Amino acid sequence: MNSEKGYIMSNPKLLTISGALRKGSFNRMLLAEAADAFGDAEVTQADLNLPLYDGDLEEASGVPAQVQTLASQIAAADAIVISAPEYNKGISGVLKNALDWVSRVEGNVLADKPTVVISAAAGRTGGETAQFMTLSCLAQLQVRLIPGAQVLVAASYEAFDDAGKLKSELDQNALNARMQKLRAEVV
Ligand SMILES: Cc1cc2nc3c(=O)[nH]c(=O)nc-3n(C[C@H](O)[C@H](O)[C@H](O)COP(=O)(O)O)c2cc1C
């Protein structure tokens, strides 16, 4: 029940944000699984293929149109799920760049936005460090982080089957629980 609006939201808007750009990204696969686990929703995939943040560019021509689009998608979303790949034990430049740009848009569109961060990475820890760094940046942006058991998909290169489905029941169960928790926040 959304008490502010006074009605039950049956088809919430879910924005999925992948910190990896490549088409075959395992984080994108994980987000597709996350959207399935969330249930009925209007799902939008964010595009983080943005120019690098540059204060001179911002001063000369303002926030780029692609960033404005992303900010509008964030503003319109009822819930967000971010999947963070791990690069050199940290957040991907792509994701950090997007957060930096969005933080420059007038008003804080991320403030109080119900959000879950998950990750898939090649190493044994499933991107835990990247996830931790992402949560730290999001806390600064006053995002409403929905807590729960971490979703850390390790050995990403062998974690999904040919149809892009998670092979591990443990990962799937953790993802289901987390996404249902996110749904309960908004529906
Ligand atoms: C530059 C670079 C650095 C990486 N560093 C790490 C790392 O620190 N820890 C880890 O678990 N995997 C690391 N990886 C592997 C990625 O996590 C893995 O390829 C992951 O699947 C990438 O996400 P994607 O499949 O969504 O593109 C690294 C990959 C690249 C390209």
PDB file of N, CA and C in Angstrom, residues 27 82-92 95-96 99 115-121 125-141 143 145 148-153 178:
ATOM      1  N   ASN A  27      26.318  -9.238 -15.244  1.00  0.00           N
ATOM      2  CA  ASN A  27      25.513  -8.349 -14.384  1.00  0.00           C
ATOM      3  C   ASN A  27      24.184  -8.012 -15.043  1.00  0.00           C
ATOM      4  N   ILE A  82      20.537  -2.200  -8.792  1.00  0.00           N
ATOM      5  CA  ILE A  82      21.840  -1.935  -9.432  1.00  0.00           C
ATOM      6  C   ILE A  82      22.677  -3.196  -9.346  1.00  0.00           C
ATOM      7  N   SER A  83      23.263  -3.613 -10.462  1.00  0.00           N
ATOM      8  CA  SER A  83      24.208  -4.728 -10.401  1.00  0.00           C
ATOM      9  C   SER A  83      25.611  -4.210 -10.693  1.00  0.00           C
ATOM     10  N   ALA A  84      26.494  -4.470  -9.746  1.00  0.00           N
ATOM     11  CA  ALA A  84      27.843  -3.876  -9.770  1.00  0.00           C
ATOM     12  C   ALA A  84      28.892  -4.934 -10.094  1.00  0.00           C
ATOM     13  N   PRO A  85      29.534  -4.838 -11.250  1.00  0.00           N
ATOM     14  CA  PRO A  85      30.679  -5.719 -11.489  1.00  0.00           C
ATOM     15  C   PRO A  85      31.844  -5.247 -10.636  1.00  0.00           C
ATOM     16  N   GLU A  86      32.826  -6.121 -10.436  1.00  0.00           N
ATOM     17  CA  GLU A  86      34.000  -5.704  -9.651  1.00  0.00           C
ATOM     18  C   GLU A  86      35.213  -5.604 -10.563  1.00  0.00           C
ATOM     19  N   TYR A  87      35.821  -4.430 -10.570  1.00  0.00           N
ATOM     20  CA  TYR A  87      37.049  -4.222 -11.329  1.00  0.00           C
ATOM     21  C   TYR A  87      38.157  -3.836 -10.365  1.00  0.00           C
ATOM     22  N   ASN A  88      39.201  -4.659 -10.336  1.00  0.00           N
ATOM     23  CA  ASN A  88      40.347  -4.380  -9.464  1.00  0.00           C
ATOM     24  C   ASN A  88      39.913  -4.031  -8.050  1.00  0.00           C
ATOM     25  N   LYS A  89      39.053  -4.915  -7.536  1.00  0.00           N
ATOM     26  CA  LYS A  89      38.552  -4.805  -6.158  1.00  0.00           C
ATOM     27  C   LYS A  89      37.812  -3.496  -5.906  1.00  0.00           C
ATOM     28  N   GLY A  90      37.152  -2.985  -6.945  1.00  0.00           N
ATOM     29  CA  GLY A  90      36.417  -1.745  -6.744  1.00  0.00           C
ATOM     30  C   GLY A  90      35.215  -1.622  -7.668  1.00  0.00           C
ATOM     31  N   ILE A  91      34.546  -0.493  -7.555  1.00  0.00           N
ATOM     32  CA  ILE A  91      33.373  -0.166  -8.367  1.00  0.00           C
ATOM     33  C   ILE A  91      33.834   0.079  -9.818  1.00  0.00           C
ATOM     34  N   SER A  92      33.031  -0.269 -10.797  1.00  0.00           N
ATOM     35  CA  SER A  92      33.430  -0.013 -12.188  1.00  0.00           C
ATOM     36  C   SER A  92      33.396   1.489 -12.460  1.00  0.00           C
ATOM     37  N   LEU A  95      29.962   2.747 -13.618  1.00  0.00           N
ATOM     38  CA  LEU A  95      28.939   2.989 -12.599  1.00  0.00           C
ATOM     39  C   LEU A  95      29.253   4.250 -11.789  1.00  0.00           C
ATOM     40  N   LYS A  96      30.510   4.405 -11.435  1.00  0.00           N
ATOM     41  CA  LYS A  96      30.880   5.584 -10.642  1.00  0.00           C
ATOM     42  C   LYS A  96      30.647   6.859 -11.448  1.00  0.00           C
ATOM     43  N   LEU A  99      27.012   7.713 -11.426  1.00  0.00           N
ATOM     44  CA  LEU A  99      26.580   8.289 -10.141  1.00  0.00           C
ATOM     45  C   LEU A  99      27.080   9.728 -10.011  1.00  0.00           C
ATOM     46  N   THR A 115      16.213   1.052  -3.115  1.00  0.00           N
ATOM     47  CA  THR A 115      17.253   0.507  -4.002  1.00  0.00           C
ATOM     48  C   THR A 115      17.926  -0.710  -3.390  1.00  0.00           C
ATOM     49  N   VAL A 116      18.208  -1.669  -4.266  1.00  0.00           N
ATOM     50  CA  VAL A 116      18.973  -2.852  -3.868  1.00  0.00           C
ATOM     51  C   VAL A 116      20.203  -2.924  -4.763  1.00  0.00           C
ATOM     52  N   VAL A 117      21.335  -3.280  -4.173  1.00  0.00           N
ATOM     53  CA  VAL A 117      22.574  -3.463  -4.945  1.00  0.00           C
ATOM     54  C   VAL A 117      22.959  -4.940  -4.895  1.00  0.00           C
ATOM     55  N   ILE A 118      23.230  -5.493  -6.076  1.00  0.00           N
ATOM     56  CA  ILE A 118      23.650  -6.884  -6.192  1.00  0.00           C
ATOM     57  C   ILE A 118      24.915  -6.907  -7.055  1.00  0.00           C
ATOM     58  N   SER A 119      25.558  -8.061  -7.156  1.00  0.00           N
ATOM     59  CA  SER A 119      26.752  -8.086  -8.004  1.00  0.00           C
ATOM     60  C   SER A 119      27.066  -9.479  -8.508  1.00  0.00           C
ATOM     61  N   ALA A 120      27.723  -9.494  -9.661  1.00  0.00           N
ATOM     62  CA  ALA A 120      28.276 -10.725 -10.224  1.00  0.00           C
ATOM     63  C   ALA A 120      29.705 -10.405 -10.635  1.00  0.00           C
ATOM     64  N   ALA A 121      30.622 -11.253 -10.227  1.00  0.00           N
ATOM     65  CA  ALA A 121      32.032 -11.019 -10.557  1.00  0.00           C
ATOM     66  C   ALA A 121      32.750 -12.360 -10.659  1.00  0.00           C
ATOM     67  N   THR A 125      34.571 -13.893  -4.223  1.00  0.00           N
ATOM     68  CA  THR A 125      33.726 -13.098  -3.315  1.00  0.00           C
ATOM     69  C   THR A 125      32.541 -12.447  -4.039  1.00  0.00           C
ATOM     70  N   GLY A 126      32.413 -12.728  -5.315  1.00  0.00           N
ATOM     71  CA  GLY A 126      31.216 -12.278  -6.049  1.00  0.00           C
ATOM     72  C   GLY A 126      31.052 -10.768  -6.115  1.00  0.00           C
ATOM     73  N   GLY A 127      32.153 -10.046  -6.024  1.00  0.00           N
ATOM     74  CA  GLY A 127      32.067  -8.586  -6.153  1.00  0.00           C
ATOM     75  C   GLY A 127      31.733  -7.875  -4.860  1.00  0.00           C
ATOM     76  N   GLU A 128      32.033  -8.506  -3.740  1.00  0.00           N
ATOM     77  CA  GLU A 128      31.663  -7.921  -2.443  1.00  0.00           C
ATOM     78  C   GLU A 128      32.271  -6.531  -2.230  1.00  0.00           C
ATOM     79  N   THR A 129      33.527  -6.362  -2.649  1.00  0.00           N
ATOM     80  CA  THR A 129      34.182  -5.062  -2.439  1.00  0.00           C
ATOM     81  C   THR A 129      33.543  -3.979  -3.305  1.00  0.00           C
ATOM     82  N   ALA A 130      33.254  -4.343  -4.564  1.00  0.00           N
ATOM     83  CA  ALA A 130      32.586  -3.384  -5.458  1.00  0.00           C
ATOM     84  C   ALA A 130      31.201  -3.031  -4.902  1.00  0.00           C
ATOM     85  N   GLN A 131      30.532  -4.031  -4.372  1.00  0.00           N
ATOM     86  CA  GLN A 131      29.190  -3.791  -3.820  1.00  0.00           C
ATOM     87  C   GLN A 131      29.271  -2.847  -2.617  1.00  0.00           C
ATOM     88  N   PHE A 132      30.247  -3.098  -1.782  1.00  0.00           N
ATOM     89  CA  PHE A 132      30.433  -2.267  -0.592  1.00  0.00           C
ATOM     90  C   PHE A 132      30.724  -0.813  -0.995  1.00  0.00           C
ATOM     91  N   MET A 133      31.583  -0.656  -2.000  1.00  0.00           N
ATOM     92  CA  MET A 133      31.911   0.706  -2.455  1.00  0.00           C
ATOM     93  C   MET A 133      30.684   1.384  -3.067  1.00  0.00           C
ATOM     94  N   THR A 134      29.898   0.620  -3.788  1.00  0.00           N
ATOM     95  CA  THR A 134      28.682   1.181  -4.400  1.00  0.00           C
ATOM     96  C   THR A 134      27.712   1.641  -3.315  1.00  0.00           C
ATOM     97  N   LEU A 135      27.554   0.806  -2.288  1.00  0.00           N
ATOM     98  CA  LEU A 135      26.653   1.166  -1.184  1.00  0.00           C
ATOM     99  C   LEU A 135      27.135   2.440  -0.494  1.00  0.00           C
ATOM    100  N   SER A 136      28.449   2.561  -0.375  1.00  0.00           N
ATOM    101  CA  SER A 136      29.015   3.742   0.267  1.00  0.00           C
ATOM    102  C   SER A 136      28.687   5.013  -0.532  1.00  0.00           C
ATOM    103  N   CYS A 137      28.826   4.932  -1.868  1.00  0.00           N
ATOM    104  CA  CYS A 137      28.494   6.098  -2.721  1.00  0.00           C
ATOM    105  C   CYS A 137      27.000   6.409  -2.626  1.00  0.00           C
ATOM    106  N   LEU A 138      26.187   5.358  -2.623  1.00  0.00           N
ATOM    107  CA  LEU A 138      24.733   5.568  -2.605  1.00  0.00           C
ATOM    108  C   LEU A 138      24.272   6.150  -1.272  1.00  0.00           C
ATOM    109  N   ALA A 139      24.958   5.774  -0.200  1.00  0.00           N
ATOM    110  CA  ALA A 139      24.612   6.331   1.116  1.00  0.00           C
ATOM    111  C   ALA A 139      24.829   7.841   1.093  1.00  0.00           C
ATOM    112  N   GLN A 140      25.925   8.261   0.464  1.00  0.00           N
ATOM    113  CA  GLN A 140      26.218   9.687   0.337  1.00  0.00           C
ATOM    114  C   GLN A 140      25.105  10.406  -0.438  1.00  0.00           C
ATOM    115  N   LEU A 141      24.507   9.691  -1.379  1.00  0.00           N
ATOM    116  CA  LEU A 141      23.437  10.280  -2.201  1.00  0.00           C
ATOM    117  C   LEU A 141      22.057  10.112  -1.549  1.00  0.00           C
ATOM    118  N   VAL A 143      20.273   7.557  -0.801  1.00  0.00           N
ATOM    119  CA  VAL A 143      19.403   6.519  -1.361  1.00  0.00           C
ATOM    120  C   VAL A 143      18.813   5.701  -0.210  1.00  0.00           C
ATOM    121  N   LEU A 145      18.496   2.473   0.945  1.00  0.00           N
ATOM    122  CA  LEU A 145      19.042   1.143   0.669  1.00  0.00           C
ATOM    123  C   LEU A 145      18.232   0.094   1.422  1.00  0.00           C
ATOM    124  N   GLY A 148      19.336  -6.623   3.470  1.00  0.00           N
ATOM    125  CA  GLY A 148      18.998  -8.037   3.304  1.00  0.00           C
ATOM    126  C   GLY A 148      20.269  -8.818   3.050  1.00  0.00           C
ATOM    127  N   ALA A 149      20.129 -10.145   3.009  1.00  0.00           N
ATOM    128  CA  ALA A 149      21.298 -10.987   2.737  1.00  0.00           C
ATOM    129  C   ALA A 149      21.875 -10.584   1.383  1.00  0.00           C
ATOM    130  N   GLN A 150      23.185 -10.466   1.334  1.00  0.00           N
ATOM    131  CA  GLN A 150      23.834  -9.996   0.107  1.00  0.00           C
ATOM    132  C   GLN A 150      23.659 -10.984  -1.043  1.00  0.00           C
ATOM    133  N   VAL A 151      23.456 -10.431  -2.235  1.00  0.00           N
ATOM    134  CA  VAL A 151      23.435 -11.247  -3.449  1.00  0.00           C
ATOM    135  C   VAL A 151      24.787 -11.046  -4.120  1.00  0.00           C
ATOM    136  N   LEU A 152      25.641 -12.064  -4.019  1.00  0.00           N
ATOM    137  CA  LEU A 152      27.020 -12.003  -4.531  1.00  0.00           C
ATOM    138  C   LEU A 152      27.222 -13.224  -5.421  1.00  0.00           C
ATOM    139  N   VAL A 153      27.139 -13.026  -6.706  1.00  0.00           N
ATOM    140  CA  VAL A 153      27.287 -14.154  -7.621  1.00  0.00           C
ATOM    141  C   VAL A 153      28.767 -14.292  -7.998  1.00  0.00           C
ATOM    142  N   ARG A 178      15.564 -11.031  -1.697  1.00  0.00           N
ATOM    143  CA  ARG A 178      15.931  -9.609  -1.725  1.00  0.00           C
ATOM    144  C   ARG A 178      14.966  -8.812  -2.589  1.00  0.00           C
TER     145      ARG A 178
END
